PDB file of C-alpha atoms in Angstrom:
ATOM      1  CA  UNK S   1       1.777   5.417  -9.863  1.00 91.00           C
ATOM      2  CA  UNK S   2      -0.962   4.601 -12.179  1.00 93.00           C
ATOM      3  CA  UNK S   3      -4.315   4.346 -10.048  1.00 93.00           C
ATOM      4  CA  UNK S   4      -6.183   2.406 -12.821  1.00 92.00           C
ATOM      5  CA  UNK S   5      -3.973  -0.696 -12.246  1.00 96.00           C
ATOM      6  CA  UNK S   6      -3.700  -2.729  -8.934  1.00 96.00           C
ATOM      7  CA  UNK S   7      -0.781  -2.755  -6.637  1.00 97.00           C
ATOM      8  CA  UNK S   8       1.136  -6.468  -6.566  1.00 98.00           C
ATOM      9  CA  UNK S   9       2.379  -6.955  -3.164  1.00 96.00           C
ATOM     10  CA  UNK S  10       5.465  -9.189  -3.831  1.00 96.00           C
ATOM     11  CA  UNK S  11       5.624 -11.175  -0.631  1.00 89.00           C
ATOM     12  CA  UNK S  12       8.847 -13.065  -1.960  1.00 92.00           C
ATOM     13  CA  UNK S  13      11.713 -13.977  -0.265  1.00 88.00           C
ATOM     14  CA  UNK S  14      14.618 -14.009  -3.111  1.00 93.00           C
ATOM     15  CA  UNK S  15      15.387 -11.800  -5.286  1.00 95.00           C
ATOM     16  CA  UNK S  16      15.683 -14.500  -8.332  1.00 95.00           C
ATOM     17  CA  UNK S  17      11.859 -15.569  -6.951  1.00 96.00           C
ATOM     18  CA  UNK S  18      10.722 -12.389  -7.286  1.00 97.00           C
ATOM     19  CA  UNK S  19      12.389 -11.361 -10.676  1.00 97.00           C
ATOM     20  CA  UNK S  20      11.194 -15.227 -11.929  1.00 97.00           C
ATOM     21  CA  UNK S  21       8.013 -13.978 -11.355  1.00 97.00           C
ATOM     22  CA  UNK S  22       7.840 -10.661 -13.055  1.00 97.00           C
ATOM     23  CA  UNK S  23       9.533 -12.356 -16.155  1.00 97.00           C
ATOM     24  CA  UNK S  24       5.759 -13.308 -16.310  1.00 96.00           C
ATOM     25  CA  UNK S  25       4.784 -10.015 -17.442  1.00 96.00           C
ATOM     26  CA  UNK S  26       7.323  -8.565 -20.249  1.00 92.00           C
ATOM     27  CA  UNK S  27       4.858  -6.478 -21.720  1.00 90.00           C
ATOM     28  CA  UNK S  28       3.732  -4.723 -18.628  1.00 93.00           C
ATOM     29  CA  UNK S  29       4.329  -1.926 -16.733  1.00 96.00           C
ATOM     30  CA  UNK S  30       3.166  -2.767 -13.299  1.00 98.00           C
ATOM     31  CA  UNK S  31       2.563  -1.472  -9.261  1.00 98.00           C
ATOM     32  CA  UNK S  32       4.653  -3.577  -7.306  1.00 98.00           C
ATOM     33  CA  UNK S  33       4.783  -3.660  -3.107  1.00 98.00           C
ATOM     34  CA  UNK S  34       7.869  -4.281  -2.027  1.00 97.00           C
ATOM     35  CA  UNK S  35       7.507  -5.363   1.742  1.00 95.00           C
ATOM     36  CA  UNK S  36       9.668  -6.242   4.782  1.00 94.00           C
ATOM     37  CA  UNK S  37       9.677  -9.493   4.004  1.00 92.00           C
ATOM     38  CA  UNK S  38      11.466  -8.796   0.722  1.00 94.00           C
ATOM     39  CA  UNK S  39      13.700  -5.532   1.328  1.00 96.00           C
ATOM     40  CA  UNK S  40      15.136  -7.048   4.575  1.00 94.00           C
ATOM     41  CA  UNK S  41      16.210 -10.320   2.591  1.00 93.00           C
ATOM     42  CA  UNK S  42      17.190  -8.753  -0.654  1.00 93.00           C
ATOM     43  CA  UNK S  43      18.654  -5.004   0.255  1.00 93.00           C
ATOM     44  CA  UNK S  44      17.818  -1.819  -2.171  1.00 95.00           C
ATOM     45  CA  UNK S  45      19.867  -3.298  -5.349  1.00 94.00           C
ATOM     46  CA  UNK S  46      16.628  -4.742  -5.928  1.00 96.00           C
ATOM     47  CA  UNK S  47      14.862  -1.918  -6.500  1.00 97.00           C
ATOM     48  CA  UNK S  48      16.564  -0.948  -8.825  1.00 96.00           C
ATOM     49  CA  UNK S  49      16.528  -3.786 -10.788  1.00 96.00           C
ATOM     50  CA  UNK S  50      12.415  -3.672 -10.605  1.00 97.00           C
ATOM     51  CA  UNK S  51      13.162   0.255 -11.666  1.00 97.00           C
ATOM     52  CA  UNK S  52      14.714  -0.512 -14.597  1.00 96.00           C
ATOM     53  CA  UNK S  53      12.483  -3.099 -16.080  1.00 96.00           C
ATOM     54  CA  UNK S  54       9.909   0.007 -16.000  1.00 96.00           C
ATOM     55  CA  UNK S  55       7.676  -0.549 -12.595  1.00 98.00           C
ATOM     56  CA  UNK S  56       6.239   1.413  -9.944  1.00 98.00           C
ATOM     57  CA  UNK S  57       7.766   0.620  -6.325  1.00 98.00           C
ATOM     58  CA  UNK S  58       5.747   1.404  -3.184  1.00 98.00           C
ATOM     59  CA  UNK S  59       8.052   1.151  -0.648  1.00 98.00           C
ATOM     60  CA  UNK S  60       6.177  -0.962   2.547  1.00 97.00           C
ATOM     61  CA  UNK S  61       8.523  -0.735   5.230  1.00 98.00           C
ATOM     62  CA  UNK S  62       5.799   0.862   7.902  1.00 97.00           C
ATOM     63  CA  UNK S  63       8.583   2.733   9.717  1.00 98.00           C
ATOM     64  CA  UNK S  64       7.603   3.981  13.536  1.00 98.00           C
ATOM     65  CA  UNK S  65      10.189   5.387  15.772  1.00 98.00           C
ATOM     66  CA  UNK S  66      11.174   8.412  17.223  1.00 98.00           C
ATOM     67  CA  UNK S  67      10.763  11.831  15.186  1.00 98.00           C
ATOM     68  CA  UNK S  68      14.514  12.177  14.548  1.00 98.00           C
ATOM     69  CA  UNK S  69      15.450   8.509  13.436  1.00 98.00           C
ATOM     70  CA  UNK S  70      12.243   8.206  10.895  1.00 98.00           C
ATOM     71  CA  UNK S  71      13.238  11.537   9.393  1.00 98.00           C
ATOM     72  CA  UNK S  72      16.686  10.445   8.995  1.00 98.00           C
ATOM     73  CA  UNK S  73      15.822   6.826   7.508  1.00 98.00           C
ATOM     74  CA  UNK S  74      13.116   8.737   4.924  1.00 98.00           C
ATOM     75  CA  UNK S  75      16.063  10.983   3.881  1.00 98.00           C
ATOM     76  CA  UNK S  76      18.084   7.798   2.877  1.00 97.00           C
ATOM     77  CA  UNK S  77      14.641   5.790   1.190  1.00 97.00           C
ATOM     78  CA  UNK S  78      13.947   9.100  -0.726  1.00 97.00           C
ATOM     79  CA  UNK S  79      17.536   7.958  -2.563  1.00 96.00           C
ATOM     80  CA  UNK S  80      16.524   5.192  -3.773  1.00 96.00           C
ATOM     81  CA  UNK S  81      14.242   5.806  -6.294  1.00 95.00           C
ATOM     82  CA  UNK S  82      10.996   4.643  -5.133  1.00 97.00           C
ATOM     83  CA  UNK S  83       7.084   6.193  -5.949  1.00 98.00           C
ATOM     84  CA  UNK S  84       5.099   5.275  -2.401  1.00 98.00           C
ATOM     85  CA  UNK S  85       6.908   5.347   0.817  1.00 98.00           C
ATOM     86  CA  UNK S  86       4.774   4.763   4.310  1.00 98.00           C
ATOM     87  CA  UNK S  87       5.084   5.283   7.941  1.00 98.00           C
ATOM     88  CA  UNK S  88       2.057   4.064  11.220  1.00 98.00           C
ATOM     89  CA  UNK S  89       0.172   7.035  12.168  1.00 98.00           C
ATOM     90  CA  UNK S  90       0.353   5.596  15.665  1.00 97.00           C
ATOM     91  CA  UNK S  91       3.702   7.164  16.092  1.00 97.00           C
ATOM     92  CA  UNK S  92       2.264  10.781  16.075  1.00 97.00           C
ATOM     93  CA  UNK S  93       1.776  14.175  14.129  1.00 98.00           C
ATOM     94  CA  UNK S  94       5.045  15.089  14.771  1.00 98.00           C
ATOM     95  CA  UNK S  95       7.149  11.803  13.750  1.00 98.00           C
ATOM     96  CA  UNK S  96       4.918  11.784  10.250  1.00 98.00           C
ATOM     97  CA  UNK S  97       5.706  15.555  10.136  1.00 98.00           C
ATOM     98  CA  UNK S  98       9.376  14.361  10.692  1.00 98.00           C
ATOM     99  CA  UNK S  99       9.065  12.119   7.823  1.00 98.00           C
ATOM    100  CA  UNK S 100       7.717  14.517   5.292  1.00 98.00           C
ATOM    101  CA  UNK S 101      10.579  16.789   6.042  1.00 98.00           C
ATOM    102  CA  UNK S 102      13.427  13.546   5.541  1.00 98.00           C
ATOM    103  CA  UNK S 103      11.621  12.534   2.809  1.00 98.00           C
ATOM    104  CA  UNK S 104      11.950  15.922   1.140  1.00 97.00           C
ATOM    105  CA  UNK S 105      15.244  16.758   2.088  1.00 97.00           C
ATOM    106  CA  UNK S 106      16.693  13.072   0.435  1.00 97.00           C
ATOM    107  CA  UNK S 107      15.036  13.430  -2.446  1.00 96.00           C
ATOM    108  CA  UNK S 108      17.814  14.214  -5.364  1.00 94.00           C
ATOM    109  CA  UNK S 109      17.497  17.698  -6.996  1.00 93.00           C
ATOM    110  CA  UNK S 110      15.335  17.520  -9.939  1.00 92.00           C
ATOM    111  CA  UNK S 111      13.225  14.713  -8.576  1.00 93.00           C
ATOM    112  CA  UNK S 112       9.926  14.607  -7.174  1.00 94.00           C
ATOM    113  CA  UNK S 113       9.259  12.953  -3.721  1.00 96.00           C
ATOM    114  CA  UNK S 114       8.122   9.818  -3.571  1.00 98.00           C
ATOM    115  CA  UNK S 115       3.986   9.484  -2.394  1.00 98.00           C
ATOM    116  CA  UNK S 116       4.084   9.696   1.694  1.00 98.00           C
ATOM    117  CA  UNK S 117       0.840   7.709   3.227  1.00 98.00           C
ATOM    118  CA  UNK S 118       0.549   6.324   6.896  1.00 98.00           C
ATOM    119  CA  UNK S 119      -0.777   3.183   8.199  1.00 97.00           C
ATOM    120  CA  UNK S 120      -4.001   3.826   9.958  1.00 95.00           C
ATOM    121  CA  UNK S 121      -5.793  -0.055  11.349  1.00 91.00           C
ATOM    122  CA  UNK S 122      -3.866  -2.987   9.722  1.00 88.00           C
ATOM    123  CA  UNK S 123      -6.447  -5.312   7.686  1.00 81.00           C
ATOM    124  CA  UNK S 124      -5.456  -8.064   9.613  1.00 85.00           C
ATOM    125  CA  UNK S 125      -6.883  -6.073  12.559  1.00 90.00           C
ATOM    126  CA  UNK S 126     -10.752  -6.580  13.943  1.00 91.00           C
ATOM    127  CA  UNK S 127     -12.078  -4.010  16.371  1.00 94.00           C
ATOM    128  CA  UNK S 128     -11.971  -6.278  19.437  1.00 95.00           C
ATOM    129  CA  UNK S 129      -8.097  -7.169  18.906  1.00 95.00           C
ATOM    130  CA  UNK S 130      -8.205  -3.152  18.131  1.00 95.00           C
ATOM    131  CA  UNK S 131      -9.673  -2.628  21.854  1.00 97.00           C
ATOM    132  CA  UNK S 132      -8.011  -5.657  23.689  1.00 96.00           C
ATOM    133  CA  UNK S 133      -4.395  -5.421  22.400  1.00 96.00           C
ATOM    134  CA  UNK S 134      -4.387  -1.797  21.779  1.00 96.00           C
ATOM    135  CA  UNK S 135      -6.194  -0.571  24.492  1.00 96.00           C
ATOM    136  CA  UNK S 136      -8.632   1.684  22.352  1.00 96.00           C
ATOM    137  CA  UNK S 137     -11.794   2.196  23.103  1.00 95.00           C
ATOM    138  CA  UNK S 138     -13.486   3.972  20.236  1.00 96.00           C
ATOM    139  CA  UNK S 139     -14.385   1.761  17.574  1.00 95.00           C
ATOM    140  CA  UNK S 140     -12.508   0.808  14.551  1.00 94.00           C
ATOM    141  CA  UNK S 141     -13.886   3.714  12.404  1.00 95.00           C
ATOM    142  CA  UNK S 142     -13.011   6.299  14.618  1.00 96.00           C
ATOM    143  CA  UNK S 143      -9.860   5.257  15.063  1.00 96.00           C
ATOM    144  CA  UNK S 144      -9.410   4.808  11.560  1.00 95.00           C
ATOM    145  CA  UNK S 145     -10.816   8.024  10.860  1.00 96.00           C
ATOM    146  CA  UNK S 146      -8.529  10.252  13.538  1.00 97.00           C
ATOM    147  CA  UNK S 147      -5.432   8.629  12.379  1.00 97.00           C
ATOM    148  CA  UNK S 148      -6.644   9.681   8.960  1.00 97.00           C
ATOM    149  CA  UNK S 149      -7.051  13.280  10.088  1.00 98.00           C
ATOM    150  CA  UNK S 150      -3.441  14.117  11.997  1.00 98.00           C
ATOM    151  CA  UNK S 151      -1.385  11.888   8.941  1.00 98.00           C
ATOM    152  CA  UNK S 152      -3.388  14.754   6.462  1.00 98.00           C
ATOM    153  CA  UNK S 153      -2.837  17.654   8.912  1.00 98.00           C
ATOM    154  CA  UNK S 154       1.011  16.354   9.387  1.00 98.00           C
ATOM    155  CA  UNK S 155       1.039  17.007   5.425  1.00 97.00           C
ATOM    156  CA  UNK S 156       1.394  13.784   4.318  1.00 98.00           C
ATOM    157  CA  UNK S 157      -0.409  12.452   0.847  1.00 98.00           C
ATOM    158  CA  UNK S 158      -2.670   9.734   2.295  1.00 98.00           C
ATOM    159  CA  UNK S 159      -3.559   6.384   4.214  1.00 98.00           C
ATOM    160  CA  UNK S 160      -3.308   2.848   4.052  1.00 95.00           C
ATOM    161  CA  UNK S 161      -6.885   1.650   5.495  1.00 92.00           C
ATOM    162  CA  UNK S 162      -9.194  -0.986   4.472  1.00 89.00           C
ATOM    163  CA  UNK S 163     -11.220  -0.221   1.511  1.00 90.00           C
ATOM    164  CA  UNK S 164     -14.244  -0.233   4.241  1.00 90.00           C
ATOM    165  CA  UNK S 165     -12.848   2.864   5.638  1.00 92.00           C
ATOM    166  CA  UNK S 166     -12.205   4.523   2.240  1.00 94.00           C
ATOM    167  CA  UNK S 167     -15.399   7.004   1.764  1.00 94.00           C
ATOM    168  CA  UNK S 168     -15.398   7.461   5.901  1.00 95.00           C
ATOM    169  CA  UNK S 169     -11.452   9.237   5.369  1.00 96.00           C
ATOM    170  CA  UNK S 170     -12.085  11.027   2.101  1.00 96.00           C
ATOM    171  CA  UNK S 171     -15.351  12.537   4.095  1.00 95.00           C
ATOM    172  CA  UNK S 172     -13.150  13.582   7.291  1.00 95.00           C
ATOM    173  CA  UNK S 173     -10.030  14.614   5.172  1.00 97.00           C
ATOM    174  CA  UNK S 174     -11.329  15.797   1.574  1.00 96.00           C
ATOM    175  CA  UNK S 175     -11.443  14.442  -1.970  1.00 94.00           C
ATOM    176  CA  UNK S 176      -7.626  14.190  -2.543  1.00 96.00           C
ATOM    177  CA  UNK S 177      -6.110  12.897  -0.027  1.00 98.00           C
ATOM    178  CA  UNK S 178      -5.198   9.302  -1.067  1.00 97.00           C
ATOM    179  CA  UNK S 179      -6.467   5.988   0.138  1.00 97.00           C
ATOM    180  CA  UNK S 180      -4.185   2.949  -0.651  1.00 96.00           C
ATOM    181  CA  UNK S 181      -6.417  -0.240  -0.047  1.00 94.00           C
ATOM    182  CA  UNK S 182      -4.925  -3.736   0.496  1.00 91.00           C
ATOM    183  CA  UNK S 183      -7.283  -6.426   1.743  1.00 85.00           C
ATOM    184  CA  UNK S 184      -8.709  -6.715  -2.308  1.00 89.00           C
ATOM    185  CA  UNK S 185      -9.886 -10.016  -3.053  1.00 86.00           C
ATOM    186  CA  UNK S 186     -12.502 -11.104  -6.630  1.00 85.00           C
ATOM    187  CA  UNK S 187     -15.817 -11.942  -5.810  1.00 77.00           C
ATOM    188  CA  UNK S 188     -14.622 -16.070  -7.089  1.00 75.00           C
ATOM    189  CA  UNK S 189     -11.624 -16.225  -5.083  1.00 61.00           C
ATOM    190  CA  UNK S 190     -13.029 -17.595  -1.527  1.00 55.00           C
ATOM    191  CA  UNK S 191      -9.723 -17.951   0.766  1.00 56.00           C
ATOM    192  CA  UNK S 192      -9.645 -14.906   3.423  1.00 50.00           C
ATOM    193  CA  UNK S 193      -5.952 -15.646   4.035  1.00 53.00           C
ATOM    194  CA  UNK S 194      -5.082 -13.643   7.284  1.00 49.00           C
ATOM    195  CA  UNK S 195      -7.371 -10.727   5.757  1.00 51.00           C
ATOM    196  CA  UNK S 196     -10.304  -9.529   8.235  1.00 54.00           C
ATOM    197  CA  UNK S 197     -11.410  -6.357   6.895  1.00 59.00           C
ATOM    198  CA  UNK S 198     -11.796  -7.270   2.945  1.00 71.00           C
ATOM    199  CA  UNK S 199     -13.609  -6.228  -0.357  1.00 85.00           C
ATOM    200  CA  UNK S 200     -13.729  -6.789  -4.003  1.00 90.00           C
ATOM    201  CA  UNK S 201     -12.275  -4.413  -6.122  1.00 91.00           C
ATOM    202  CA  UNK S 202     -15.739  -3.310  -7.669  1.00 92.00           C
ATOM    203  CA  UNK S 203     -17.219  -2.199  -4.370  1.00 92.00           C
ATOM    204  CA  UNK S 204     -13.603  -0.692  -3.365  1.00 92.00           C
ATOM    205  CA  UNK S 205     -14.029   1.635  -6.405  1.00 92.00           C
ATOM    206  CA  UNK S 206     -17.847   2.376  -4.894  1.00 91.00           C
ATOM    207  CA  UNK S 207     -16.138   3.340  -1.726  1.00 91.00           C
ATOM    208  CA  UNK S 208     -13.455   5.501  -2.868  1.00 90.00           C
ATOM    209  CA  UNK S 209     -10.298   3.566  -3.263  1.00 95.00           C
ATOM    210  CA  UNK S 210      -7.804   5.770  -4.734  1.00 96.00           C
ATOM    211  CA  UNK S 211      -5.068   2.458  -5.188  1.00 97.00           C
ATOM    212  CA  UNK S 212      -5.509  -1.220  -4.290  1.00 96.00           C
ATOM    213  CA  UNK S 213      -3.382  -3.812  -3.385  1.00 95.00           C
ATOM    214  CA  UNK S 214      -3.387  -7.060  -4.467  1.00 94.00           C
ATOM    215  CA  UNK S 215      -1.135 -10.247  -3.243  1.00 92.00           C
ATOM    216  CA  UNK S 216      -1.672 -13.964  -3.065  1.00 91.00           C
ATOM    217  CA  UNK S 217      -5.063 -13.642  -5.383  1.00 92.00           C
ATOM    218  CA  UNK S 218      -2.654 -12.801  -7.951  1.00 95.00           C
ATOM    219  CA  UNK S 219       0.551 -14.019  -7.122  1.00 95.00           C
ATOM    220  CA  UNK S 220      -0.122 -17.661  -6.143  1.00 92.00           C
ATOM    221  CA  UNK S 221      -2.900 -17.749  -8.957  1.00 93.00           C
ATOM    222  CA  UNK S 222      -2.386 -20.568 -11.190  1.00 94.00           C
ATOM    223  CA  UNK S 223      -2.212 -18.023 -13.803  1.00 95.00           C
ATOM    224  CA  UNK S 224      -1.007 -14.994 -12.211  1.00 95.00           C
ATOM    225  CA  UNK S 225      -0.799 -12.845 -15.902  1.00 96.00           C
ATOM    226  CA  UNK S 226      -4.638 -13.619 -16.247  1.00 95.00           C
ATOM    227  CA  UNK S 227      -5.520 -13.194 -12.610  1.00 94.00           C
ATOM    228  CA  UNK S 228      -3.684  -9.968 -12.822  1.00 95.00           C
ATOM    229  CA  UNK S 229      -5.604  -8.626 -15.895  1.00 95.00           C
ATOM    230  CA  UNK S 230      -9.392  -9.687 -14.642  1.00 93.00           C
ATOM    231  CA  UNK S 231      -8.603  -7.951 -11.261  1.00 94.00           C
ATOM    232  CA  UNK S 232      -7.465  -4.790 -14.039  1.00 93.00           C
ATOM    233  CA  UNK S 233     -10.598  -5.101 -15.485  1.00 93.00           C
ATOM    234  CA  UNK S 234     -13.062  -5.423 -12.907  1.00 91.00           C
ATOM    235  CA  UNK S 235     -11.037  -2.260 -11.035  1.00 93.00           C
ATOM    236  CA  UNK S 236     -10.777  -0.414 -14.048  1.00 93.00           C
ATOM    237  CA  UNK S 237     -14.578  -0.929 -15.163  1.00 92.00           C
ATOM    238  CA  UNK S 238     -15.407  -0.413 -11.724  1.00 90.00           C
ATOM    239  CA  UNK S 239     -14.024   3.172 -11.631  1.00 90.00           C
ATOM    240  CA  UNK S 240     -15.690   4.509 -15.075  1.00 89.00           C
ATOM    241  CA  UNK S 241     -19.103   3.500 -13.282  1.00 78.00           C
TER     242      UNK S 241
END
């Protein structure tokens, strides 16, 4: 996946919406997300539909279960042709090491393995719901931070955090290991949605975004092709800084 261009989330719920909406963009090749939302209406046969028309998929399906079921499901995703597959770090070194090993083993001969990152704090997630639904008592950024540390030491190739977090991971992990950023919203666009954690995509690239994702600012813009390219620009200026 090219890092210079934002991530769409495609929070649709048909396939024809979501393929209605990408007709928007013939002469792009583009990140998409393609969440729960999606996958579990739709099935896989879209994917490869979004494959074909030349775009990047990352794979949001957040799986957490037992070591032996996650490595089994990640053997059947690494099938299907995506680039960015993720699992919550909540459910342990061993169930992301687990995941790793599926995703490796399903991936056809020839092929590289899709990009493996875990889910560290939602963005939707402050650090008192942290402490009082979660029961953790360090703050955000530490928990953040550890998560961070056993998803890079269970091999896998990054995070999902909030941009906030970004420089605090690449400091307790090192300068590769990935950082995928939703909660991106332009400096003009003033609706927080269910977003707490947020940040423009100029100071994301400050803080050490490696990807970002972007959804409603771009997908219920009224022009979502020109939304899309001034949230290209402002990332992609922001990173030659």
């Amino acid at each position: 996946m090219d890092k210079r261009k934002p991530i769409i989330a495609l929070d649709f719920a048909s396939k024809q919406a979501t393929l209605d909406w990408l007709d928007q963009f013939p002469d792009q090749s583009l990140n998409v997300k393609v969440g729960m939302t999606l996958y579990y209406s739709v099935g896989p046969d879209l994917l490869t539909t979004i494959k074909d028309r030349g775009h990047d998929i990352f794979l949001d399906l957040k799986l957490h279960d037992i070591p032996n079921t996650v490595g089994g499901a990640m053997t059947q995703l690494a099938k299907l042709g995506v680039d960015m597959v993720n699992v919550h770090a909540a459910g342990g070194r061993q169930m992301m090491t687990a995941a790793k090993e599926g995703l490796d083993r399903g991936t056809p001969a020839g092929k590289q393995s899709p990009l493996l990152i875990a889910v560290t704090q939602l963005t939707s997630t402050s650090q008192e719901t942290m402490q009082a639904d979660q029961l953790i008592t360090c703050t955000l950024e530490e928990s953040v931070s550890h998560y961070a540390q056993i998803s890079h030491l269970a091999g896998l190739d990054g995070v999902v955090c909030s941009p906030r977090e970004a420089k605090l991971i690449k400091a307790a992990t090192g300068p590769d290991f990935i950082t995928v950023c939703p909660g991106i919203r332009p400096a003009n666009y003033t609706n927080r949605d269910d977003q707490v954690r947020i940040m423009t995509p100029e100071k994301a690239a400050q803080n050490g975004c490696d990807y970002i994702v972007v959804g409603r600012p771009i997908t219920q813009a009224p022009d979502p092709y020109q939304s899309y390219l001034n949230i290209c620009q402002a990332w992609q200026e922001a990173l030659n800084d």
